């Protein structure tokens, strides 16, 4: 019906072929009135439902709202006035057509609907409505046409007009205009919305519709960012829908459902036969058949599909983006179509001028609309991408808290961190491209259809080429996928290795192993780059082919086709990108799915909570445990009951399963059979203290509420008061990552205090007393653990090697090889005269303190806390006294000095506010990226390649311009007898230009990609070298998260992102320049417009980059804490689970992710803001190109008009890309800047100095001489050691003792030049050690450090990373270290894989491995730092005897806590406050009754 009306109501002579166009009356009264009405009624049902679903709260009536409603009612009254007027006319016998009744009725009802919507939106909390705005706009547009027509009529007809209808129409027009203006303003926020109580809410939710579509609402932030660099406090809070809390919940919910569904199917399969066995009747077999049939189909999809889950969670948003994208794609083709009309118009000299202006206007309007729609689409995509990343990180974090230990082994820390950084990023990148999968083919098909219309069958040649290319592309995609998987694998390995190097850096330095590990990392990196090279070669080939086929297509006559080809070129170029992006994402998807499907700990294997009428607080019956499902059980058939409130000791040799038993009680192991119940809440103190990077106080309170009195009691009982006094800001002092600025003993006591403060029912202590001094141990036992301690009414299980505590225990459990061999009280076990009695007899003499009942050190030494394999502090052990004695010395120190090496680092700081900040957060640089960074990057590519690729780019674009210009000349060739002359010449030149273009493209793609690989190789080697050359103090100050961030994210950017961006940047730059040149050639008058537009463009760009770059940096900086916190959680996961603090940690992680997204969100919006502004500039170029073409149409040839307009149509796209790429380049080159950052850091002394290198046989005697030696940790600090003068003869055995903080460890650090001397010198066999290279020195002396550190790799690699020794030598050293039996029992012997940090060996075994290392190196000088702390007494004896026999002719320096180990040494040096106070043989010193005597007395040796 409408169509009929339409055709009848149009009169072409009146409307088109005239200088002054107009519509017929009928058309005005029907179509123009009905269009807005139809729009609103179509939108209404969908919009109504949407509002019902999304209620944002209630908005109070405001003046704005009252005004809108009143106007709506007025409009309704006007329409009905018209209607009644028509009825009145009828009664006066003036018969009008029915339209005069129908139109006002329809319009009136529509106005009522609009008024209803205004109120309904207010009830549902909509602050600004797009639907209504578009309605009023359409109504106004239609009314404007009628308005113009009515005025023309009035001028023509004079007095004969229908006055009443004119008046109603004019008032209608004015009211609609006011409504439109009013609906541009937003309402006030709804009551009770989050924004009310938010200090810095995101302005998006309260912005008006216009502000939203043009991204005007971010302008405030942009201005702020332009005036001064942005800081974290300027960023808005996230919208509620984007926060982790909302997003992760959704994903987790769907994932659980999906897992449940697939598990249901899986379970069906497992149980099917069982059901059948019950029914033993005749049709039993039938049942089984049926079962099998039901089960079969579900077998295939038994793996839960992550894709489905992501689709369910984020699908709805994608649907929106789908609609926007489809609109945009269809509109893209309006450009060429209008261009066709424009060229016809230029050809047709008789056409009225207004048509040209109409086309120009249409072109401009279409382009602007396209811009707005496209960026709404991008905005949705990016926000979805951001949510997706949040969800992935949240899901990975939550999973990491519950996976079993066996699963932890398969996913290393490096891998999990990569899942969070690289893989989550891949998803984010994909969301922006994913729609191209359907949109690109759609664009191609549409373009081909239109080309077919233009050119006919000759298009088919092009189509054929394209169809042929599809399989080629598919093959490439498959290859790329395999390369991608390999690349990710090497990347994981590299990050994992880096993680370990950073964790064990101290050991690397002491052993001078940096080079061996550097080689290992570079080996992996080499693999990674090889894969990259292959994929580069592939992609370059693809580019070449793709470009070439455009050349096959291009030789056609007409610019419409050229414009269409330009449209075609984009999807075709982007398709390979999308495909590779999809490939990468599918690899990531699989990795994520695997990780999220790992088996989880079974929370019900241990019954926790209040058990009714149980006979004890811990009950274990016939229980067997293993570390994972497929391992042999490590604890067999365990039976015991612990009565409430009793104190139990677990004793046994190294590796007999003491710690495993505690893990089993915590539910960390896999229970094979039996029954385990633990009554009430649990607190756990692990053998290696886990300390968070937080204030000391927060470490102890651990998320519980603060109770002053209880807190003080705990601190005192755990002997932490003296330590707190020494720390720079007391208990508010920030503790570094893994507790670097605490000594081992302090960490252990903080860990203990945490457990005691939590005040739970059951306490599990895994040998906390080994890391502390004898008298501190005694203090802690008396005040906390023992029968008179704070915990006397709680159930306590203590793993210990301290014989002296055993008589005080209620019961003792003796373990051997994973079984309980004996159990009973101290007296009962002595009576039984079994293994335990034997054990006691051996040791009662070794430590006579048993008689004194004095808790003494020799016994009390196991497992020095080793911070996850990091040698944390040499001076563990006995912190307190040391510090007390020393606190005076360190008062001047400030916070940076983190020298953990001895507890000296706990100095007082001048009263600065943040005195206790010790780790340096990742800092954001400000200001522009300096040109030098680009220059550095070019240098690392190689200048030859850099300039070559720029030259090739130029060639390519000159060829392209020339070929198109040639084409325009060709189109203007006169047609003679229906054909053109010179066709062959034209075609030949055109073809040649096309070919040269192809060659240039191929050349520059290769050059850039190869250059990129050179650059990233070069930069990575530099970074690695610089980091390894940094002194120890650098690693103490820098959180490992920062370093890992550099090695994963930034290197990944340099590898795969920057070269791509450079290619696109150069491409768009030359395209823009080219387009401007062409427009200027065709219409020289455009020279007036292009420079001002260029200026506008430039200013907008600079304005934007200031903000965008800073946002990117803030985002980079806030990313590090996410990883640091994650790393920390992984290390302490068993503690977190034991204390049941998972929820709090999840919240913390979410907060950190949100902080990161807070910086990311404005940066995407800023991108959109910029793009909308710039495309408007681009659209202006189109406008002017077309306008000037219309104005000068009598002097221009159609060929040139076509050329100029088709190029201007491209300009917007290219400008858009250019700015995106400029900012991308700036923001990504930051990666180079951050990698370069470390090259300016201070370095250690050189590793080797040729001139002064000592002879190979040095040191031949091993004589060490300190002459006036002094040492300080930093320039501005006091001396830690002063005037040390002592000569140690070759082959002498010397013990070094002293209270905590006396400077014992500092002495060894000085000897190894971990810290350079402040005064005096150390001479070894006549060579001043300060004059030779560090490696020359460190290779020649051996240390057995306090914390045994192993790296993941074979056992062999751990003993001998340089492969210097034969297998026989290694076996001998293992035999001497008493490890031979253990290693021979391993399935892989020397190739036994150690896990990260050596987790799969017990602490004692690791200590023995370190001894074996020393035995292998067999150097003349051996330093033992507290090396036997972590082993039981039996092994300790073995080690001491080995050292006596094997190192008979070597100089041995031993730092000892157990004095009985050095009683037979030739000399003992006693240090106090950094000076030597006594130095003589042990016997003489005892007679002097000085400091040594008092220490011996404390140990019960005298």
PDB file of C-alpha atoms in Angstrom, residues 63 182 370 718 850 1084 1421:
ATOM      1  CA  UNK A  63      11.782  20.188  35.542  1.00  0.00           C
ATOM      2  CA  UNK A 182      15.369  18.821  25.397  1.00  0.00           C
ATOM      3  CA  UNK A 370      29.217   5.311   9.181  1.00  0.00           C
ATOM      4  CA  UNK A 718      56.978 -14.993  69.385  1.00  0.00           C
ATOM      5  CA  UNK A 850      69.161 -32.831  76.875  1.00  0.00           C
ATOM      6  CA  UNK A1084      43.958  22.484  -7.048  1.00  0.00           C
ATOM      7  CA  UNK A1421      88.761 -22.353  50.009  1.00  0.00           C
TER       8      UNK A1421
END
